[in-house]
Coordinates of C-alpha atoms in Angstrom, one line a residue:
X2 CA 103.9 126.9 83.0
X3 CA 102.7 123.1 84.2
X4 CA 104.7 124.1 87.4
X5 CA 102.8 126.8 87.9
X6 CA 99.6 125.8 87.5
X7 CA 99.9 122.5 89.3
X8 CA 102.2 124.5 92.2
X9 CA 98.9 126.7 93.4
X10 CA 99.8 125.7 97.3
X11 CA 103.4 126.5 97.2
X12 CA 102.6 129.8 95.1
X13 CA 100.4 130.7 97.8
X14 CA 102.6 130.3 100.8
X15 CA 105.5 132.4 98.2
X16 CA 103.2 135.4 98.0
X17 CA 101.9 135.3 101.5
X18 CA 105.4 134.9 103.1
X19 CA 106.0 138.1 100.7
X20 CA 103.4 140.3 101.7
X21 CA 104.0 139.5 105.4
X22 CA 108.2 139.4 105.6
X23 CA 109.2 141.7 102.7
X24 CA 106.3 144.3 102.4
X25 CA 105.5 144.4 106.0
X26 CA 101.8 143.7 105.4
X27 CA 99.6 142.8 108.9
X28 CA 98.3 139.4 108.8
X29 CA 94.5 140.9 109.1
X30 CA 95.6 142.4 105.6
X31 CA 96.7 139.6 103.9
X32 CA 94.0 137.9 104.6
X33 CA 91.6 140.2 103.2
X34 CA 93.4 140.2 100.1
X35 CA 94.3 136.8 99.6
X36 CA 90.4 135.6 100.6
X37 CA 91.6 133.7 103.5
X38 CA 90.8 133.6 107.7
X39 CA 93.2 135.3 109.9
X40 CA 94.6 131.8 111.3
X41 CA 94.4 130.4 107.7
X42 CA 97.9 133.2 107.4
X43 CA 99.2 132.4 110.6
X44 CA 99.1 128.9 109.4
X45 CA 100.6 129.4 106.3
X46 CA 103.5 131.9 107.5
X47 CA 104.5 128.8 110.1
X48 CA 104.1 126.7 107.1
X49 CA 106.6 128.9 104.9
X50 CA 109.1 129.0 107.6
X51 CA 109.4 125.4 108.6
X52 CA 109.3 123.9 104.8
X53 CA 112.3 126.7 104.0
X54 CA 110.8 129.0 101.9
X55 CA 111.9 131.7 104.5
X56 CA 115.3 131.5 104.7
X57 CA 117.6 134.5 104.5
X58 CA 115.7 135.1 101.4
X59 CA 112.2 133.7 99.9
X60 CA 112.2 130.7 97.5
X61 CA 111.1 127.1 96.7
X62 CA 109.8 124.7 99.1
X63 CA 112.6 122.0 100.0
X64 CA 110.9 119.3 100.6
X65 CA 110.3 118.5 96.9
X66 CA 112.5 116.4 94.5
X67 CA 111.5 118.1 91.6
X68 CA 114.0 116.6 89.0
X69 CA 113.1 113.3 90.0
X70 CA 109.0 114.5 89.2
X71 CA 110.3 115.8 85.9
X72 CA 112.4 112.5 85.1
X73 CA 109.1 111.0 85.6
X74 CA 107.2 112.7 83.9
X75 CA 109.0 112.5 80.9
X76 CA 109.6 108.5 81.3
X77 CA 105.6 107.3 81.9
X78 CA 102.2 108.0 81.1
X79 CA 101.8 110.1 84.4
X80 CA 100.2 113.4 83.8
X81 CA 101.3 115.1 87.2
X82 CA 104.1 113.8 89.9
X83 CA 105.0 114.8 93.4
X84 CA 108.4 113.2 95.1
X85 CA 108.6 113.7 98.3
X86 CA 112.2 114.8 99.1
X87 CA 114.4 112.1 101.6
X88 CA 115.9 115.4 103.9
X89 CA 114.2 117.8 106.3
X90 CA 112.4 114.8 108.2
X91 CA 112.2 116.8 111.1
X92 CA 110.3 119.0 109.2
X93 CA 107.4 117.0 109.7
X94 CA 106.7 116.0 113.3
X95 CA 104.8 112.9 114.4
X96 CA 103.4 113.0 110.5
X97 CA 104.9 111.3 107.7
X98 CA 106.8 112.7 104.9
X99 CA 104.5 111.2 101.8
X100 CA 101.2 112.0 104.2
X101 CA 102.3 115.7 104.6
X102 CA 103.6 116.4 101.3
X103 CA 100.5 114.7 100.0
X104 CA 98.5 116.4 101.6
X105 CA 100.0 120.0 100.7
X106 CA 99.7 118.8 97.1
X107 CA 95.5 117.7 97.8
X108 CA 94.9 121.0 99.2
X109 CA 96.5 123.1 96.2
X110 CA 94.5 121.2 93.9
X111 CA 91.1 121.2 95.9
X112 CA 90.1 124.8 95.1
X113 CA 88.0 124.2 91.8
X114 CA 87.2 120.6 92.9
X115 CA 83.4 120.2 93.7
X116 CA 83.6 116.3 94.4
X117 CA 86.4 114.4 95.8
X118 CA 86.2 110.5 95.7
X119 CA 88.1 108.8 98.0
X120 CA 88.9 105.4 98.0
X121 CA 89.4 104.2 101.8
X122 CA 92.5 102.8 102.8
X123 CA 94.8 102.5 105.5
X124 CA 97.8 103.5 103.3
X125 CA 96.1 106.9 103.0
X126 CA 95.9 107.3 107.0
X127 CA 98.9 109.8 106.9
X128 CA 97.4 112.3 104.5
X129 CA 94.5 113.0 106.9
X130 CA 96.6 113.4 109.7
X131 CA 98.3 116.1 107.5
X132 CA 95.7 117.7 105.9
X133 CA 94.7 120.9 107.6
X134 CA 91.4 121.7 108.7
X135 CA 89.0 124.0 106.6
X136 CA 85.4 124.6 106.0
X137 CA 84.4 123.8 102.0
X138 CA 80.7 123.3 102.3
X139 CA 80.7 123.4 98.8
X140 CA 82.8 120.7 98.7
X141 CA 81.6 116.7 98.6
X142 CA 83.6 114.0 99.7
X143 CA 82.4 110.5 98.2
X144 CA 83.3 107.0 99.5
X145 CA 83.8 105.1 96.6
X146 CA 84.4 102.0 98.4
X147 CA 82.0 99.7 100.4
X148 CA 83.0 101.0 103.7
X149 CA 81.1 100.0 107.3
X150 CA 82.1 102.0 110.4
X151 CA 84.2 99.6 112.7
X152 CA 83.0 98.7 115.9
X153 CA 86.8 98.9 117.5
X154 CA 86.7 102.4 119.2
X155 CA 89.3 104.5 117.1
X156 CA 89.5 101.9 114.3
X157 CA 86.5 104.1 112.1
X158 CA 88.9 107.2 112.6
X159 CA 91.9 105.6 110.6
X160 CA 90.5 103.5 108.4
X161 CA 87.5 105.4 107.2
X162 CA 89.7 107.8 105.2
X163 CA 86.4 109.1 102.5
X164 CA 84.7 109.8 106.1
X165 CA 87.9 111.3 107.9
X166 CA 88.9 113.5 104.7
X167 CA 85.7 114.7 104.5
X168 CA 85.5 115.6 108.4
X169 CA 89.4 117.6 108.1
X170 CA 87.8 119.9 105.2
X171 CA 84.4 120.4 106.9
X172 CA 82.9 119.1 103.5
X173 CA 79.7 117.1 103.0
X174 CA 80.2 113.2 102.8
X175 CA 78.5 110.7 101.1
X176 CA 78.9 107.2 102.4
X177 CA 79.0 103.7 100.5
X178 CA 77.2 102.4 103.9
X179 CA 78.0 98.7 102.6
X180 CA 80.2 95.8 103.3
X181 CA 83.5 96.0 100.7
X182 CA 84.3 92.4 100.2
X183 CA 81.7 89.4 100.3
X184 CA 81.7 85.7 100.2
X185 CA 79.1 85.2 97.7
X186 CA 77.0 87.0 94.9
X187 CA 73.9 86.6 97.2
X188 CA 74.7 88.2 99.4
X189 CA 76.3 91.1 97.7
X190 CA 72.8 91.2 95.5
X191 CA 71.2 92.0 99.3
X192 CA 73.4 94.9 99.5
X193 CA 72.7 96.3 96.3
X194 CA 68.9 95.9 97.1
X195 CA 69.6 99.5 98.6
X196 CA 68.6 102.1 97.0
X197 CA 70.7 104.5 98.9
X198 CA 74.1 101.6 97.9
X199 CA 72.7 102.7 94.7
X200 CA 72.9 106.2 94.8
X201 CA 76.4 106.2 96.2
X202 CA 77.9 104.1 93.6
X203 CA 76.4 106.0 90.5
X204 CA 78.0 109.1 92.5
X205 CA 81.6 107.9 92.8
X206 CA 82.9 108.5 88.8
X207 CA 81.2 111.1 88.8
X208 CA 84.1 112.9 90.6
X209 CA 86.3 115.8 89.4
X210 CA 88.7 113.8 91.5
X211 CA 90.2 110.6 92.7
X212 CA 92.5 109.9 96.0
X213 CA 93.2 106.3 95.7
X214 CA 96.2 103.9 97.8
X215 CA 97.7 101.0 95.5
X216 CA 98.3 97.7 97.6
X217 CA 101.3 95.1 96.8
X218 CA 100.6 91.6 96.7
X219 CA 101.6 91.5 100.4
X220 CA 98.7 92.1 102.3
X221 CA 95.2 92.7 101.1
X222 CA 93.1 95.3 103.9
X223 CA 90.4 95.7 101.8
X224 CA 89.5 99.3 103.5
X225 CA 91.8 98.8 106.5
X226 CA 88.9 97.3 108.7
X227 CA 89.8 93.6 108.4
X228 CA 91.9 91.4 105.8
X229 CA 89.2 89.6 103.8
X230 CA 91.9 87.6 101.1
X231 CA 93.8 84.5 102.6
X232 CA 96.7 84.0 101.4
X233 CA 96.3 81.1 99.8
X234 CA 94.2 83.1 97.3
X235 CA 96.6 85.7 97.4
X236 CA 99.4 82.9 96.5
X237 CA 97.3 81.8 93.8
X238 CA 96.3 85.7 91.9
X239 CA 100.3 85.6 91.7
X240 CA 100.4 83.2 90.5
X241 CA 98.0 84.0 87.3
X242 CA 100.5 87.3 87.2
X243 CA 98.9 89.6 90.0
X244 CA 101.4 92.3 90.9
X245 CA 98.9 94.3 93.3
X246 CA 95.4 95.6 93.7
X247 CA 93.6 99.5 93.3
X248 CA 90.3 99.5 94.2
X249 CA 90.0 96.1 95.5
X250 CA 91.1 94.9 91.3
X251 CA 94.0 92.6 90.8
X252 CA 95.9 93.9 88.1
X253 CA 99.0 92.6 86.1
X254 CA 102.4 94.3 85.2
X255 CA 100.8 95.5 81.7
X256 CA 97.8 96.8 83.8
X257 CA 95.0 94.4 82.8
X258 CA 92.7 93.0 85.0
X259 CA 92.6 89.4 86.5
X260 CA 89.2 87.6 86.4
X261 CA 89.6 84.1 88.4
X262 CA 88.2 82.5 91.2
X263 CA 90.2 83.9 94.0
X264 CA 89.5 87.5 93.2
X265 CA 87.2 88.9 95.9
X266 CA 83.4 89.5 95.2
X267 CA 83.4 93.7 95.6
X268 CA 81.4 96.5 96.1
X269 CA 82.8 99.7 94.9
X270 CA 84.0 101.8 92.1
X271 CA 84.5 99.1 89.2
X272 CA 88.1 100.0 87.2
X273 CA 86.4 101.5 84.0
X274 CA 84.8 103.8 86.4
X275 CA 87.4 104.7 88.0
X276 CA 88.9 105.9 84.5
X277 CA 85.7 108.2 83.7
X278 CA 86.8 109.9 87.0
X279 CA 89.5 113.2 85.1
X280 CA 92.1 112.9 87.6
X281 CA 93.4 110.0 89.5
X282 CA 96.0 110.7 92.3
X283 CA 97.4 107.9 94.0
X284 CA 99.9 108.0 97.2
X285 CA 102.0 105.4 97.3
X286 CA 105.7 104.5 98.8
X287 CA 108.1 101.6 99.3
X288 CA 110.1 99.3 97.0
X289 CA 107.7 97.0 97.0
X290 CA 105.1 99.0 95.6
X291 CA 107.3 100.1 92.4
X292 CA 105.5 97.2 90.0
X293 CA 102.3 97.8 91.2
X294 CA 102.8 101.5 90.7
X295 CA 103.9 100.8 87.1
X296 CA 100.9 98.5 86.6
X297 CA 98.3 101.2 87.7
X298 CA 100.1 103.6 85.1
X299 CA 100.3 101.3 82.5
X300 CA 96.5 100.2 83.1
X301 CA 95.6 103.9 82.7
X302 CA 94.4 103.6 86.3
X303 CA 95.8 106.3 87.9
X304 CA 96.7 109.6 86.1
X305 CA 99.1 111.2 89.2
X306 CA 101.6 110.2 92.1
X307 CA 102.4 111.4 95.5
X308 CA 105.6 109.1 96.2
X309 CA 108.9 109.6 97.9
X310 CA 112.4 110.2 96.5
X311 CA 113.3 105.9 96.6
X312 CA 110.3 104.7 95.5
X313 CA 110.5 107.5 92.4
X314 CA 113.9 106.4 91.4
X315 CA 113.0 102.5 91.8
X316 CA 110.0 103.5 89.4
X317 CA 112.1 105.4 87.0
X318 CA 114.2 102.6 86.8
X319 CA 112.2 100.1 86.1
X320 CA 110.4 102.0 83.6
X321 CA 113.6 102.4 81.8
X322 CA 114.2 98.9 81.6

């Protein structure tokens, strides 16, 4: 029954592929009965087709590891998973496997969502190339990051994700129009001077939803735009037991938060917000993001995963450990 109700996409493109290849239904047709636009069913029927669930007969998706999301299910504190499979890569085109099974997962879930918080980041580029376009004026898309439009032509486009999401579902927006990372409490007191900072902040866990990267002690991007850690101070959170960062917060292998000197001076969703927000997806892949994956679950930080098939078994095995 979880299958099913978390599966609303897949079940979707099952039933459409149904009416149009078994029962001979006109696309015009389907679309009246399923609620949906005429190129909406085109879309879909394409979709069914290339992901294999027309074949010589109609079935799953294959581009789904779904023992591996059971196995993981089982072994952590993760309410929902979603491995992206390691076959059918040319399934996918110029976009990338996590990004488009990611973004078939957001859209399946986005029906009774009425605000979406988005948490910009460059990891979460290749979900809005993926996701497809749609009008949801109903729907809100909130930065919940500090998050100043570039002034590289282009850059805006791929790091702004809140902005870019928002633009692919033809949904409202609601910018944090504020700087993410500052150099001293002054002035990130200026910025909060704004009332409209204000506004947006007291929005964000306020969210039916969360779409949130998870960074490795690698690299810090702070929103993509520009990489506002050195390294030295990156050196030294690892060396008080950093493992990586949500949010812009350091957080340890048990999931607690560091508090030192070197952590940067924010403006965004603070981590117990984050947790008021009732689910918490994050999309994250690569080896070296396994520990800080397990962190953010431990930490109760995140309550689902969009990953792919190497990263999952890395994860499950360190959690057996």
């Amino acid at each position: 029954m979880g299958r099913q109700e978390e599966e609303l996409h897949d079940e979707l493109l099952v039933r459409v592929a149904t009416r149009y290849f078994r029962h001979g239904m006109l696309q015009h047709d389907i679309a009246e009965a399923e609620h949906l636009s005429r190129p909406s069913v085109s879309r879909l029927l394409a979709e069914a087709r290339d992901r294999g669930v027309v074949q010589f007969r109609i079935g799953r998706p294959v581009d789904r590891a779904h023992g591996l999301e059971l196995s993981l299910l089982r072994g952590s504190l993760l309410r929902k998973c979603v491995v992206a499979t390691g076959k059918h890569r040319s399934l996918y085109g110029a976009e990338s496997r996590i990004g488009y099974v990611a973004a078939r997962y957001l859209e399946s879930q986005l029906p009774h969502v009425r605000q979406l918080g988005v948490a910009s980041s460059r990891s979460l580029s290749g979900v809005v190339a993926a996701l497809a376009s749609a009008r949801r004026p109903d729907l809100t898309v909130v930065d919940l990051l500090g998050c100043l439009p570039s002034d590289r032509s282009g850059e805006d486009n791929r790091a702004h994700t809140a902005r870019a999401v928002a633009g692919r579902l033809g949904a409202t927006f609601r910018a944090l129009p504020a700087a993410f990372v500052y150099r001293s409490e002054s002035a990130r007191s200026a910025a909060l001077a704004s009332a409209h900072v204000r506004r947006a902040l007291d929005l964000g866990p306020l969210s039916d939803m969360a779409v949130v990267g998870i960074g490795s002690m690698q690299r810090f991007d702070g929103t993509g735009l520009y990489s506002p850690v050195p390294r030295q101070d990156l050196a030294r959170l690892a060396e008080d037991g950093a493992v990586g960062h949500l949010c812009g917060h350091f957080i340890r292998a048990d999931g607690s938060r560091i508090h030192n000197d070197s952590v940067p001076l924010l403006l965004g969703i603070g981590a117990d917000e984050l947790r008021q927000i009732p689910r918490r997806i994050a999309v994250a892949a690569g080896q070296h993001k396994v520990v800080p994956i397990a962190a953010a679950i431990s930490g109760g930080l995140i309550s689902e995963l969009v990953t792919d098939e190497a990263t999952a078994s890395g994860l499950l095995s360190f959690l057996q450990r």
